Amino acid sequence: MKNKRLKKFLIKFGIILLCLTAFIIYTTIKYKQKYPGERTEFASIEEFEAYGGHVLDDIPESASDFKYYYNEDLISRLSICSFVIEDEAEYEAFVEAYSAKFFGEKKEHPVTPLWEYYGDSYTEEELEEMAYLEEHYYELDYKEILSMSRHKFGFFNGYGAKVGDYTNMSYSLAEFPINDRFKYVEEGSIEDYTILYYYPQCSGSRTDGVIVDEENRKFIIYNFSYIR
């Protein structure tokens, strides 16, 4: 009698285990189909964008040396890409198009100059320069704006600051999210890159930015968000 009960129990247990294993295999396959993990190779910027990557409008056709990183899982996605604009005229036109004037106009983003927002201490000369820039920046070209935005934390949305300025901050969620994923698009440090736009995560669900190595005319665009 006991052997029959044990046999029935083992059969039921085996069926349950088989069903559970099949479910795990099915779920794993579906998960990998939807979230294939990290990917760094794309045939073009268009393929990267179609896959879910975050890009900018009007990237010049002459842009070259594209590098990519993309990862999406159940709770978040991270998109990073870089490219170089060697032609001087196209480089300057592109930087001008994404100057503080452009990002300062975007109503969905904060437009308070970040040197005021973070309340750092500055010299009297720096404060005078900042006040002039706040009043006249729409009349200036990007080079003039950058020349007056080099102070720590930069102008609108970090414009003109260095990535390194946004490290080791007292409020960690305002820090630039430097991590080892950037190695897929930049072998060296990104701390000396100039910020054209930076939206810190703070208490929100996303962070993104546009930074440039001015000497080598290399741009990096990143976007991180939690999936709701």
mmCIF file of C-alpha atoms in Angstrom:
data_model
loop_
_atom_site.group_PDB
_atom_site.id
_atom_site.type_symbol
_atom_site.label_atom_id
_atom_site.label_comp_id
_atom_site.label_asym_id
_atom_site.label_seq_id
_atom_site.Cartn_x
_atom_site.Cartn_y
_atom_site.Cartn_z
ATOM 1 C CA MET A 1 0.000 0.000 0.000
ATOM 2 C CA LYS A 2 2.768 2.350 0.958
ATOM 3 C CA ASN A 3 4.667 1.524 -2.239
ATOM 4 C CA LYS A 4 1.604 2.371 -4.351
ATOM 5 C CA ARG A 5 1.175 5.714 -2.585
ATOM 6 C CA LEU A 6 4.876 6.458 -2.986
ATOM 7 C CA LYS A 7 4.690 5.530 -6.664
ATOM 8 C CA LYS A 8 1.672 7.824 -7.221
ATOM 9 C CA PHE A 9 3.415 10.618 -5.354
ATOM 10 C CA LEU A 10 6.579 10.253 -7.446
ATOM 11 C CA ILE A 11 4.549 10.248 -10.675
ATOM 12 C CA LYS A 12 2.680 13.423 -9.641
ATOM 13 C CA PHE A 13 5.918 15.022 -8.473
ATOM 14 C CA GLY A 14 7.588 14.107 -11.760
ATOM 15 C CA ILE A 15 4.736 15.607 -13.786
ATOM 16 C CA ILE A 16 4.849 18.826 -11.715
ATOM 17 C CA LEU A 17 8.640 19.004 -12.071
ATOM 18 C CA LEU A 18 8.396 18.412 -15.820
ATOM 19 C CA CYS A 19 5.758 21.153 -16.196
ATOM 20 C CA LEU A 20 7.806 23.544 -14.068
ATOM 21 C CA THR A 21 10.938 22.865 -16.127
ATOM 22 C CA ALA A 22 9.013 23.396 -19.371
ATOM 23 C CA PHE A 23 7.606 26.675 -18.016
ATOM 24 C CA ILE A 24 11.072 27.892 -17.014
ATOM 25 C CA ILE A 25 12.495 27.017 -20.446
ATOM 26 C CA TYR A 26 9.573 28.729 -22.216
ATOM 27 C CA THR A 27 9.857 31.841 -20.038
ATOM 28 C CA THR A 28 13.625 31.995 -20.555
ATOM 29 C CA ILE A 29 13.259 31.751 -24.342
ATOM 30 C CA LYS A 30 10.566 34.454 -24.393
ATOM 31 C CA TYR A 31 12.649 36.675 -22.116
ATOM 32 C CA LYS A 32 15.719 36.340 -24.339
ATOM 33 C CA GLN A 33 13.617 37.081 -27.409
ATOM 34 C CA LYS A 34 12.309 40.284 -25.862
ATOM 35 C CA TYR A 35 15.424 41.226 -23.893
ATOM 36 C CA PRO A 36 18.410 39.822 -25.809
ATOM 37 C CA GLY A 37 20.849 41.454 -23.395
ATOM 38 C CA GLU A 38 23.741 43.748 -24.163
ATOM 39 C CA ARG A 39 24.385 44.614 -27.771
ATOM 40 C CA THR A 40 27.232 46.721 -29.152
ATOM 41 C CA GLU A 41 27.173 45.988 -32.883
ATOM 42 C CA PHE A 42 24.773 47.767 -35.244
ATOM 43 C CA ALA A 43 24.955 48.214 -39.003
ATOM 44 C CA SER A 44 23.891 51.871 -38.857
ATOM 45 C CA ILE A 45 22.563 54.629 -36.620
ATOM 46 C CA GLU A 46 19.127 53.928 -38.099
ATOM 47 C CA GLU A 47 19.289 50.294 -36.991
ATOM 48 C CA PHE A 48 20.424 51.386 -33.536
ATOM 49 C CA GLU A 49 17.480 53.786 -33.248
ATOM 50 C CA ALA A 50 15.004 51.199 -34.540
ATOM 51 C CA TYR A 51 16.304 48.761 -31.926
ATOM 52 C CA GLY A 52 15.511 51.278 -29.189
ATOM 53 C CA GLY A 53 18.645 53.392 -29.061
ATOM 54 C CA HIS A 54 18.429 57.096 -28.258
ATOM 55 C CA VAL A 55 19.876 59.424 -30.924
ATOM 56 C CA LEU A 56 19.801 63.117 -31.842
ATOM 57 C CA ASP A 57 18.137 64.688 -34.858
ATOM 58 C CA ASP A 58 20.131 66.003 -37.797
ATOM 59 C CA ILE A 59 23.383 64.120 -37.239
ATOM 60 C CA PRO A 60 25.502 65.155 -40.272
ATOM 61 C CA GLU A 61 26.024 62.564 -42.985
ATOM 62 C CA SER A 62 29.767 63.079 -42.636
ATOM 63 C CA ALA A 63 29.684 61.804 -39.019
ATOM 64 C CA SER A 64 31.863 58.732 -38.651
ATOM 65 C CA ASP A 65 33.370 56.219 -36.229
ATOM 66 C CA PHE A 66 30.034 55.300 -34.676
ATOM 67 C CA LYS A 67 30.134 53.123 -31.572
ATOM 68 C CA TYR A 68 27.143 51.731 -29.695
ATOM 69 C CA TYR A 69 25.947 50.186 -26.480
ATOM 70 C CA TYR A 70 22.382 49.095 -25.737
ATOM 71 C CA ASN A 71 20.874 47.011 -22.976
ATOM 72 C CA GLU A 72 17.264 46.483 -21.930
ATOM 73 C CA ASP A 73 15.919 44.258 -19.182
ATOM 74 C CA LEU A 74 12.703 43.922 -17.220
ATOM 75 C CA ILE A 75 13.127 47.182 -15.323
ATOM 76 C CA SER A 76 15.446 49.479 -17.272
ATOM 77 C CA ARG A 77 17.092 50.379 -20.568
ATOM 78 C CA LEU A 78 20.446 52.021 -21.253
ATOM 79 C CA SER A 79 21.429 53.528 -24.595
ATOM 80 C CA ILE A 80 24.855 55.000 -25.406
ATOM 81 C CA CYS A 81 26.316 55.943 -28.769
ATOM 82 C CA SER A 82 29.248 58.014 -29.957
ATOM 83 C CA PHE A 83 30.408 59.519 -33.240
ATOM 84 C CA VAL A 84 32.950 61.962 -34.622
ATOM 85 C CA ILE A 85 32.318 65.007 -36.840
ATOM 86 C CA GLU A 86 35.646 65.824 -38.468
ATOM 87 C CA ASP A 87 34.459 68.574 -40.832
ATOM 88 C CA GLU A 88 34.932 71.862 -38.967
ATOM 89 C CA ALA A 89 31.951 73.685 -40.474
ATOM 90 C CA GLU A 90 29.568 70.771 -39.834
ATOM 91 C CA TYR A 91 30.949 70.352 -36.326
ATOM 92 C CA GLU A 92 30.351 74.001 -35.474
ATOM 93 C CA ALA A 93 26.866 73.973 -36.997
ATOM 94 C CA PHE A 94 25.971 70.863 -35.009
ATOM 95 C CA VAL A 95 27.252 72.260 -31.695
ATOM 96 C CA GLU A 96 25.448 75.536 -32.364
ATOM 97 C CA ALA A 97 22.225 73.633 -33.054
ATOM 98 C CA TYR A 98 22.517 71.915 -29.657
ATOM 99 C CA SER A 99 23.707 74.957 -27.755
ATOM 100 C CA ALA A 100 22.279 76.304 -24.511
ATOM 101 C CA LYS A 101 19.823 78.341 -26.596
ATOM 102 C CA PHE A 102 18.233 75.140 -27.874
ATOM 103 C CA PHE A 103 18.026 73.352 -24.518
ATOM 104 C CA GLY A 104 17.102 76.515 -22.648
ATOM 105 C CA GLU A 105 13.964 76.782 -24.782
ATOM 106 C CA LYS A 106 12.681 73.281 -23.990
ATOM 107 C CA LYS A 107 9.850 73.861 -21.546
ATOM 108 C CA GLU A 108 9.798 70.288 -20.250
ATOM 109 C CA HIS A 109 13.299 70.718 -18.825
ATOM 110 C CA PRO A 110 14.430 73.003 -15.987
ATOM 111 C CA VAL A 111 15.771 76.299 -17.284
ATOM 112 C CA THR A 112 17.267 77.667 -14.080
ATOM 113 C CA PRO A 113 21.019 78.075 -14.636
ATOM 114 C CA LEU A 114 22.637 75.259 -12.697
ATOM 115 C CA TRP A 115 25.258 77.493 -11.100
ATOM 116 C CA GLU A 116 22.308 79.049 -9.242
ATOM 117 C CA TYR A 117 20.520 75.758 -8.634
ATOM 118 C CA TYR A 118 23.466 74.107 -6.897
ATOM 119 C CA GLY A 119 24.431 77.302 -5.092
ATOM 120 C CA ASP A 120 28.199 77.005 -5.313
ATOM 121 C CA SER A 121 30.444 79.927 -4.335
ATOM 122 C CA TYR A 122 31.941 82.048 -7.122
ATOM 123 C CA THR A 123 34.123 85.134 -7.403
ATOM 124 C CA GLU A 124 32.588 88.549 -8.018
ATOM 125 C CA GLU A 125 33.983 88.530 -11.564
ATOM 126 C CA GLU A 126 32.389 85.138 -12.265
ATOM 127 C CA LEU A 127 29.039 86.306 -10.915
ATOM 128 C CA GLU A 128 29.137 89.369 -13.170
ATOM 129 C CA GLU A 129 29.951 87.182 -16.175
ATOM 130 C CA MET A 130 27.102 84.807 -15.296
ATOM 131 C CA ALA A 131 24.635 87.664 -14.925
ATOM 132 C CA TYR A 132 25.639 89.010 -18.341
ATOM 133 C CA LEU A 133 25.228 85.580 -19.909
ATOM 134 C CA GLU A 134 21.781 85.057 -18.374
ATOM 135 C CA GLU A 135 20.616 88.345 -19.857
ATOM 136 C CA HIS A 136 22.225 88.092 -23.305
ATOM 137 C CA TYR A 137 22.734 84.419 -24.163
ATOM 138 C CA TYR A 138 20.136 84.454 -26.955
ATOM 139 C CA GLU A 139 22.213 87.088 -28.741
ATOM 140 C CA LEU A 140 25.466 85.083 -28.534
ATOM 141 C CA ASP A 141 26.844 82.224 -30.609
ATOM 142 C CA TYR A 142 27.782 78.937 -29.001
ATOM 143 C CA LYS A 143 31.479 79.826 -28.628
ATOM 144 C CA GLU A 144 30.655 82.972 -26.684
ATOM 145 C CA ILE A 145 28.166 81.104 -24.487
ATOM 146 C CA LEU A 146 30.645 78.298 -23.817
ATOM 147 C CA SER A 147 33.376 80.788 -22.908
ATOM 148 C CA MET A 148 31.139 82.109 -20.108
ATOM 149 C CA SER A 149 29.770 78.715 -19.057
ATOM 150 C CA ARG A 150 33.007 77.068 -17.963
ATOM 151 C CA HIS A 151 32.333 77.659 -14.296
ATOM 152 C CA LYS A 152 31.469 74.608 -12.235
ATOM 153 C CA PHE A 153 28.031 73.124 -13.040
ATOM 154 C CA GLY A 154 27.687 75.091 -16.278
ATOM 155 C CA PHE A 155 24.729 77.056 -17.621
ATOM 156 C CA PHE A 156 21.309 75.663 -18.632
ATOM 157 C CA ASN A 157 21.241 71.909 -18.052
ATOM 158 C CA GLY A 158 24.958 71.808 -17.251
ATOM 159 C CA TYR A 159 25.977 73.445 -20.550
ATOM 160 C CA GLY A 160 29.710 74.173 -20.661
ATOM 161 C CA ALA A 161 30.691 72.293 -17.506
ATOM 162 C CA LYS A 162 32.950 69.260 -17.523
ATOM 163 C CA VAL A 163 31.569 65.821 -16.750
ATOM 164 C CA GLY A 164 34.064 65.724 -13.872
ATOM 165 C CA ASP A 165 32.263 68.690 -12.271
ATOM 166 C CA TYR A 166 29.295 66.392 -11.703
ATOM 167 C CA THR A 167 31.181 63.784 -9.707
ATOM 168 C CA ASN A 168 31.679 63.442 -5.958
ATOM 169 C CA MET A 169 28.642 65.633 -5.288
ATOM 170 C CA SER A 170 26.884 65.776 -1.932
ATOM 171 C CA TYR A 171 23.649 64.715 -3.657
ATOM 172 C CA SER A 172 24.597 61.468 -5.378
ATOM 173 C CA LEU A 173 21.505 61.303 -7.631
ATOM 174 C CA ALA A 174 22.617 64.544 -9.291
ATOM 175 C CA GLU A 175 25.948 62.989 -10.313
ATOM 176 C CA PHE A 176 26.744 62.164 -13.912
ATOM 177 C CA PRO A 177 26.246 58.383 -14.162
ATOM 178 C CA ILE A 178 29.790 57.404 -15.122
ATOM 179 C CA ASN A 179 30.016 53.620 -15.299
ATOM 180 C CA ASP A 180 31.937 50.909 -17.128
ATOM 181 C CA ARG A 181 29.359 50.774 -19.963
ATOM 182 C CA PHE A 182 30.906 53.922 -21.437
ATOM 183 C CA LYS A 183 34.016 51.874 -22.261
ATOM 184 C CA TYR A 184 32.153 50.503 -25.285
ATOM 185 C CA VAL A 185 32.159 53.964 -26.885
ATOM 186 C CA GLU A 186 35.188 55.626 -25.260
ATOM 187 C CA GLU A 187 38.367 53.861 -24.193
ATOM 188 C CA GLY A 188 39.601 56.790 -22.103
ATOM 189 C CA SER A 189 38.006 58.832 -19.339
ATOM 190 C CA ILE A 190 34.918 60.913 -20.095
ATOM 191 C CA GLU A 191 35.494 63.306 -17.174
ATOM 192 C CA ASP A 192 37.103 65.917 -19.439
ATOM 193 C CA TYR A 193 34.216 65.859 -21.921
ATOM 194 C CA THR A 194 32.233 69.100 -22.135
ATOM 195 C CA ILE A 195 28.535 68.898 -21.315
ATOM 196 C CA LEU A 196 26.143 70.234 -23.939
ATOM 197 C CA TYR A 197 23.116 68.892 -22.111
ATOM 198 C CA TYR A 198 22.629 66.982 -18.876
ATOM 199 C CA TYR A 199 19.381 65.928 -17.234
ATOM 200 C CA PRO A 200 20.245 64.333 -13.873
ATOM 201 C CA GLN A 201 18.185 61.500 -12.487
ATOM 202 C CA CYS A 202 17.615 63.154 -9.096
ATOM 203 C CA SER A 203 14.430 61.503 -7.811
ATOM 204 C CA GLY A 204 13.041 60.728 -11.287
ATOM 205 C CA SER A 205 13.067 57.627 -13.448
ATOM 206 C CA ARG A 206 15.453 58.752 -16.180
ATOM 207 C CA THR A 207 18.660 60.587 -16.951
ATOM 208 C CA ASP A 208 20.219 61.571 -20.254
ATOM 209 C CA GLY A 209 22.920 63.743 -21.700
ATOM 210 C CA VAL A 210 24.967 64.966 -24.651
ATOM 211 C CA ILE A 211 28.695 65.467 -24.133
ATOM 212 C CA VAL A 212 31.564 66.324 -26.481
ATOM 213 C CA ASP A 213 35.332 65.977 -26.590
ATOM 214 C CA GLU A 214 35.968 69.375 -28.166
ATOM 215 C CA GLU A 215 39.533 68.604 -29.176
ATOM 216 C CA ASN A 216 38.652 65.441 -31.097
ATOM 217 C CA ARG A 217 35.094 66.520 -32.057
ATOM 218 C CA LYS A 218 33.688 63.343 -30.595
ATOM 219 C CA PHE A 219 30.145 63.235 -29.223
ATOM 220 C CA ILE A 220 28.570 60.807 -26.766
ATOM 221 C CA ILE A 221 24.796 60.576 -26.320
ATOM 222 C CA TYR A 222 23.361 58.531 -23.483
ATOM 223 C CA ASN A 223 19.916 57.785 -22.106
ATOM 224 C CA PHE A 224 18.968 55.702 -19.084
ATOM 225 C CA SER A 225 15.425 55.081 -17.885
ATOM 226 C CA TYR A 226 13.451 52.743 -15.693
ATOM 227 C CA ILE A 227 10.633 50.970 -17.529
ATOM 228 C CA ARG A 228 7.254 51.621 -15.989
#
